[in-house]
């Protein structure tokens, strides 16, 4: 059986991350999104949308904004298994993505992506087209968000931008990545997850990133 990029990058004897996709979702339910804050080599927020049985993923160094004037860099990363929406813990240092991770926000979303002619398209198709529009129902953030691929030179990794749409949920005065740092699942911060679940080596290495 051929391994996915997700599986090739990880040693499941060492990382507590999920290996399998998990149970098949019930048809008709709303698709899930998750935003995980991750203190890896550099701090970032992993923005993931359920699509075609997996999680389409982007690493957003500054995290999502509620201010439509902000354009947040979002680097595409490999598809993650659906069961990753529940993952919170410490990836051991030395492993891919080593460092603590929390579920910063989570919920369901509506796909509002269209092609150039204005026809509805799936999120998987919208990723191919380089323009994804979603309406998030999270606990911390919500409303319209756009993910747009911007020009990258041949041979370069594609760059995307995550932008809040102008709607009733837009609010330039909020700064939820700073003011609401706790996990929506456990109430813990990255520091607490590291203290609870990290090995001595993890705590020694990752604590500096959280100082
Ligand atoms: Mn990450």
mmCIF file of C-alpha atoms and ligand atoms in Angstrom:
data_model
loop_
_atom_site.group_PDB
_atom_site.id
_atom_site.type_symbol
_atom_site.label_atom_id
_atom_site.label_comp_id
_atom_site.label_asym_id
_atom_site.label_seq_id
_atom_site.Cartn_x
_atom_site.Cartn_y
_atom_site.Cartn_z
ATOM 1 C CA UNK A 1 0.000 0.000 0.000
ATOM 2 C CA UNK A 2 1.445 3.360 -0.918
ATOM 3 C CA UNK A 3 1.867 5.854 1.882
ATOM 4 C CA UNK A 4 0.532 9.364 1.778
ATOM 5 C CA UNK A 5 2.812 12.368 2.274
ATOM 6 C CA UNK A 6 1.309 12.674 5.765
ATOM 7 C CA UNK A 7 2.326 9.086 6.615
ATOM 8 C CA UNK A 8 5.780 9.312 5.041
ATOM 9 C CA UNK A 9 6.688 12.338 7.165
ATOM 10 C CA UNK A 10 5.851 10.690 10.476
ATOM 11 C CA UNK A 11 7.108 7.854 12.674
ATOM 12 C CA UNK A 12 3.942 6.627 14.375
ATOM 13 C CA UNK A 13 5.986 4.677 16.909
ATOM 14 C CA UNK A 14 7.084 8.083 18.241
ATOM 15 C CA UNK A 15 4.440 10.689 17.503
ATOM 16 C CA UNK A 16 1.051 10.645 19.261
ATOM 17 C CA UNK A 17 -0.596 12.048 16.100
ATOM 18 C CA UNK A 18 -3.344 9.906 14.491
ATOM 19 C CA UNK A 19 -2.283 7.481 11.786
ATOM 20 C CA UNK A 20 -5.646 6.601 10.289
ATOM 21 C CA UNK A 21 -8.473 8.673 8.911
ATOM 22 C CA UNK A 22 -10.902 7.440 11.562
ATOM 23 C CA UNK A 23 -14.542 6.506 11.164
ATOM 24 C CA UNK A 24 -16.303 7.517 7.951
ATOM 25 C CA UNK A 25 -18.388 10.626 8.576
ATOM 26 C CA UNK A 26 -22.155 10.419 8.349
ATOM 27 C CA UNK A 27 -23.511 11.688 5.047
ATOM 28 C CA UNK A 28 -25.364 14.969 5.218
ATOM 29 C CA UNK A 29 -23.532 16.422 8.206
ATOM 30 C CA UNK A 30 -21.695 19.704 7.863
ATOM 31 C CA UNK A 31 -17.971 19.657 7.053
ATOM 32 C CA UNK A 32 -15.533 20.412 9.862
ATOM 33 C CA UNK A 33 -12.783 22.955 10.207
ATOM 34 C CA UNK A 34 -10.067 23.202 12.818
ATOM 35 C CA UNK A 35 -7.407 25.775 13.623
ATOM 36 C CA UNK A 36 -4.562 24.330 15.690
ATOM 37 C CA UNK A 37 -1.928 26.505 17.285
ATOM 38 C CA UNK A 38 1.415 24.772 16.941
ATOM 39 C CA UNK A 39 4.714 25.755 18.545
ATOM 40 C CA UNK A 40 6.979 23.901 16.123
ATOM 41 C CA UNK A 41 10.373 25.302 15.059
ATOM 42 C CA UNK A 42 8.397 28.457 14.381
ATOM 43 C CA UNK A 43 5.027 29.325 15.888
ATOM 44 C CA UNK A 44 2.050 29.066 13.526
ATOM 45 C CA UNK A 45 -1.616 28.184 13.284
ATOM 46 C CA UNK A 46 -2.640 25.192 11.157
ATOM 47 C CA UNK A 47 -5.858 26.029 9.328
ATOM 48 C CA UNK A 48 -7.645 22.887 8.104
ATOM 49 C CA UNK A 49 -10.834 22.336 6.125
ATOM 50 C CA UNK A 50 -12.537 18.992 5.664
ATOM 51 C CA UNK A 51 -12.752 18.201 1.952
ATOM 52 C CA UNK A 52 -13.004 14.934 0.031
ATOM 53 C CA UNK A 53 -12.505 12.822 3.153
ATOM 54 C CA UNK A 54 -9.340 14.573 4.358
ATOM 55 C CA UNK A 55 -8.252 17.890 5.841
ATOM 56 C CA UNK A 56 -6.885 20.442 3.370
ATOM 57 C CA UNK A 57 -4.250 22.289 5.381
ATOM 58 C CA UNK A 58 -2.359 25.585 5.466
ATOM 59 C CA UNK A 59 0.192 26.850 7.992
ATOM 60 C CA UNK A 60 -0.587 30.462 8.908
ATOM 61 C CA UNK A 61 2.334 32.049 10.817
ATOM 62 C CA UNK A 62 0.281 34.878 12.322
ATOM 63 C CA UNK A 63 -2.995 32.990 12.545
ATOM 64 C CA UNK A 64 -6.406 34.197 11.396
ATOM 65 C CA UNK A 65 -7.432 37.838 11.789
ATOM 66 C CA UNK A 66 -10.889 39.301 12.297
ATOM 67 C CA UNK A 67 -9.797 42.476 10.452
ATOM 68 C CA UNK A 68 -10.550 42.385 6.678
ATOM 69 C CA UNK A 69 -7.558 44.676 6.045
ATOM 70 C CA UNK A 70 -5.126 41.963 7.181
ATOM 71 C CA UNK A 71 -3.724 39.534 4.639
ATOM 72 C CA UNK A 72 -2.250 36.596 6.469
ATOM 73 C CA UNK A 73 0.315 34.433 4.711
ATOM 74 C CA UNK A 74 -0.879 30.802 4.515
ATOM 75 C CA UNK A 75 1.535 28.136 3.298
ATOM 76 C CA UNK A 76 -0.102 24.941 2.017
ATOM 77 C CA UNK A 77 0.894 21.757 3.841
ATOM 78 C CA UNK A 78 0.077 18.100 3.209
ATOM 79 C CA UNK A 79 -3.477 16.776 3.584
ATOM 80 C CA UNK A 80 -4.097 15.484 7.099
ATOM 81 C CA UNK A 81 -6.455 12.627 8.071
ATOM 82 C CA UNK A 82 -9.891 13.690 9.235
ATOM 83 C CA UNK A 83 -9.240 12.381 12.745
ATOM 84 C CA UNK A 84 -6.656 15.166 13.141
ATOM 85 C CA UNK A 85 -9.472 17.577 14.081
ATOM 86 C CA UNK A 86 -9.275 16.090 17.593
ATOM 87 C CA UNK A 87 -5.510 16.145 17.960
ATOM 88 C CA UNK A 88 -4.007 18.096 20.813
ATOM 89 C CA UNK A 89 -0.751 17.133 22.467
ATOM 90 C CA UNK A 90 2.998 17.224 22.151
ATOM 91 C CA UNK A 91 4.764 15.996 19.031
ATOM 92 C CA UNK A 92 8.197 14.875 20.305
ATOM 93 C CA UNK A 93 11.102 17.166 19.504
ATOM 94 C CA UNK A 94 13.168 15.723 16.674
ATOM 95 C CA UNK A 95 10.028 14.431 14.932
ATOM 96 C CA UNK A 96 8.368 16.250 12.039
ATOM 97 C CA UNK A 97 6.542 19.269 13.474
ATOM 98 C CA UNK A 98 7.939 18.610 16.951
ATOM 99 C CA UNK A 99 6.373 20.805 19.642
ATOM 100 C CA UNK A 100 3.054 21.286 21.473
ATOM 101 C CA UNK A 101 -0.239 21.776 19.641
ATOM 102 C CA UNK A 102 -3.696 22.845 20.837
ATOM 103 C CA UNK A 103 -7.106 22.981 19.192
ATOM 104 C CA UNK A 104 -7.349 26.776 19.084
ATOM 105 C CA UNK A 105 -10.745 26.839 17.368
ATOM 106 C CA UNK A 106 -13.022 24.288 15.771
ATOM 107 C CA UNK A 107 -16.478 24.009 14.274
ATOM 108 C CA UNK A 108 -18.338 23.438 11.043
ATOM 109 C CA UNK A 109 -18.246 25.499 7.880
ATOM 110 C CA UNK A 110 -20.224 26.232 4.738
ATOM 111 C CA UNK A 111 -18.472 26.121 1.393
ATOM 112 C CA UNK A 112 -19.087 29.271 -0.653
ATOM 113 C CA UNK A 113 -16.436 28.695 -3.309
ATOM 114 C CA UNK A 114 -17.213 29.544 -6.921
ATOM 115 C CA UNK A 115 -15.280 29.294 -10.171
ATOM 116 C CA UNK A 116 -14.576 32.218 -12.520
ATOM 117 C CA UNK A 117 -18.034 31.946 -14.014
ATOM 118 C CA UNK A 118 -19.664 32.069 -10.598
ATOM 119 C CA UNK A 119 -20.629 28.405 -10.472
ATOM 120 C CA UNK A 120 -20.452 26.574 -7.135
ATOM 121 C CA UNK A 121 -17.414 24.324 -6.784
ATOM 122 C CA UNK A 122 -16.287 21.830 -4.138
ATOM 123 C CA UNK A 123 -13.535 22.855 -1.729
ATOM 124 C CA UNK A 124 -11.211 20.282 -3.337
ATOM 125 C CA UNK A 125 -11.843 21.922 -6.732
ATOM 126 C CA UNK A 126 -11.511 25.407 -5.235
ATOM 127 C CA UNK A 127 -8.066 24.458 -3.860
ATOM 128 C CA UNK A 128 -7.048 23.451 -7.387
ATOM 129 C CA UNK A 129 -8.393 26.750 -8.715
ATOM 130 C CA UNK A 130 -6.562 28.727 -6.019
ATOM 131 C CA UNK A 131 -9.594 30.438 -4.491
ATOM 132 C CA UNK A 132 -11.493 29.015 -1.520
ATOM 133 C CA UNK A 133 -14.355 30.820 0.203
ATOM 134 C CA UNK A 134 -15.880 29.494 3.400
ATOM 135 C CA UNK A 135 -18.280 30.621 6.091
ATOM 136 C CA UNK A 136 -16.954 29.450 9.466
ATOM 137 C CA UNK A 137 -19.025 28.613 12.521
ATOM 138 C CA UNK A 138 -16.321 28.539 15.185
ATOM 139 C CA UNK A 139 -16.262 29.358 18.869
ATOM 140 C CA UNK A 140 -13.733 32.184 18.493
ATOM 141 C CA UNK A 141 -14.004 33.244 14.873
ATOM 142 C CA UNK A 142 -16.770 33.072 12.314
ATOM 143 C CA UNK A 143 -18.246 34.404 9.131
ATOM 144 C CA UNK A 144 -16.611 34.592 5.730
ATOM 145 C CA UNK A 145 -12.952 33.822 5.121
ATOM 146 C CA UNK A 146 -11.156 33.646 1.790
ATOM 147 C CA UNK A 147 -8.022 31.672 0.995
ATOM 148 C CA UNK A 148 -6.446 32.944 -2.196
ATOM 149 C CA UNK A 149 -3.372 31.656 -4.030
ATOM 150 C CA UNK A 150 -1.082 34.457 -5.113
ATOM 151 C CA UNK A 151 1.528 34.498 -7.849
ATOM 152 C CA UNK A 152 4.521 32.315 -7.131
ATOM 153 C CA UNK A 153 7.385 31.846 -9.509
ATOM 154 C CA UNK A 154 7.879 28.460 -11.171
ATOM 155 C CA UNK A 155 9.714 26.136 -8.794
ATOM 156 C CA UNK A 156 8.650 28.099 -5.726
ATOM 157 C CA UNK A 157 6.168 26.831 -3.167
ATOM 158 C CA UNK A 158 2.776 28.412 -3.799
ATOM 159 C CA UNK A 159 1.821 31.166 -1.376
ATOM 160 C CA UNK A 160 -1.717 31.765 -0.248
ATOM 161 C CA UNK A 161 -3.328 34.532 1.751
ATOM 162 C CA UNK A 162 -6.016 34.082 4.403
ATOM 163 C CA UNK A 163 -8.304 37.117 4.547
ATOM 164 C CA UNK A 164 -11.402 37.905 6.610
ATOM 165 C CA UNK A 165 -14.357 38.933 4.451
ATOM 166 C CA UNK A 166 -16.309 42.108 5.195
ATOM 167 C CA UNK A 167 -19.383 40.925 7.075
ATOM 168 C CA UNK A 168 -21.043 41.201 10.467
ATOM 169 C CA UNK A 169 -18.345 39.009 12.060
ATOM 170 C CA UNK A 170 -15.524 41.299 10.910
ATOM 171 C CA UNK A 171 -14.073 43.341 13.778
ATOM 172 C CA UNK A 172 -10.791 45.237 13.504
ATOM 173 C CA UNK A 173 -10.660 45.731 17.289
ATOM 174 C CA UNK A 174 -10.543 42.059 18.153
ATOM 175 C CA UNK A 175 -7.289 40.139 18.283
ATOM 176 C CA UNK A 176 -8.394 36.645 19.270
ATOM 177 C CA UNK A 177 -5.071 34.886 18.623
ATOM 178 C CA UNK A 178 -3.620 37.074 21.404
ATOM 179 C CA UNK A 179 -6.587 37.543 23.757
ATOM 180 C CA UNK A 180 -8.055 34.014 23.540
ATOM 181 C CA UNK A 181 -5.039 31.692 23.663
ATOM 182 C CA UNK A 182 -6.757 28.696 25.279
ATOM 183 C CA UNK A 183 -7.766 25.450 23.616
ATOM 184 C CA UNK A 184 -11.489 25.238 22.871
ATOM 185 C CA UNK A 185 -11.308 21.540 23.784
ATOM 186 C CA UNK A 186 -9.401 21.515 27.073
ATOM 187 C CA UNK A 187 -9.063 25.167 28.087
ATOM 188 C CA UNK A 188 -5.282 24.716 28.164
ATOM 189 C CA UNK A 189 -2.629 26.948 26.638
ATOM 190 C CA UNK A 190 0.329 25.604 24.637
ATOM 191 C CA UNK A 191 2.485 26.025 27.750
ATOM 192 C CA UNK A 192 0.109 23.929 29.837
ATOM 193 C CA UNK A 193 -0.081 21.169 27.209
ATOM 194 C CA UNK A 194 3.722 21.122 27.089
ATOM 195 C CA UNK A 195 3.920 20.915 30.899
ATOM 196 C CA UNK A 196 1.232 18.190 31.067
ATOM 197 C CA UNK A 197 2.317 15.956 28.216
ATOM 198 C CA UNK A 198 5.854 16.856 27.155
ATOM 199 C CA UNK A 199 8.887 14.755 28.040
ATOM 200 C CA UNK A 200 11.812 16.446 29.760
ATOM 201 C CA UNK A 201 13.494 16.868 26.368
ATOM 202 C CA UNK A 202 10.326 18.360 24.856
ATOM 203 C CA UNK A 203 9.974 20.812 27.730
ATOM 204 C CA UNK A 204 13.616 21.853 27.548
ATOM 205 C CA UNK A 205 13.458 22.489 23.816
ATOM 206 C CA UNK A 206 9.957 23.832 23.234
ATOM 207 C CA UNK A 207 9.700 26.027 26.359
ATOM 208 C CA UNK A 208 12.064 28.572 24.764
ATOM 209 C CA UNK A 209 9.600 29.097 21.918
ATOM 210 C CA UNK A 210 6.842 29.909 24.397
ATOM 211 C CA UNK A 211 8.848 32.283 26.567
HETATM 212 MN MN1 LIG B 1 1.880 22.753 12.095
#
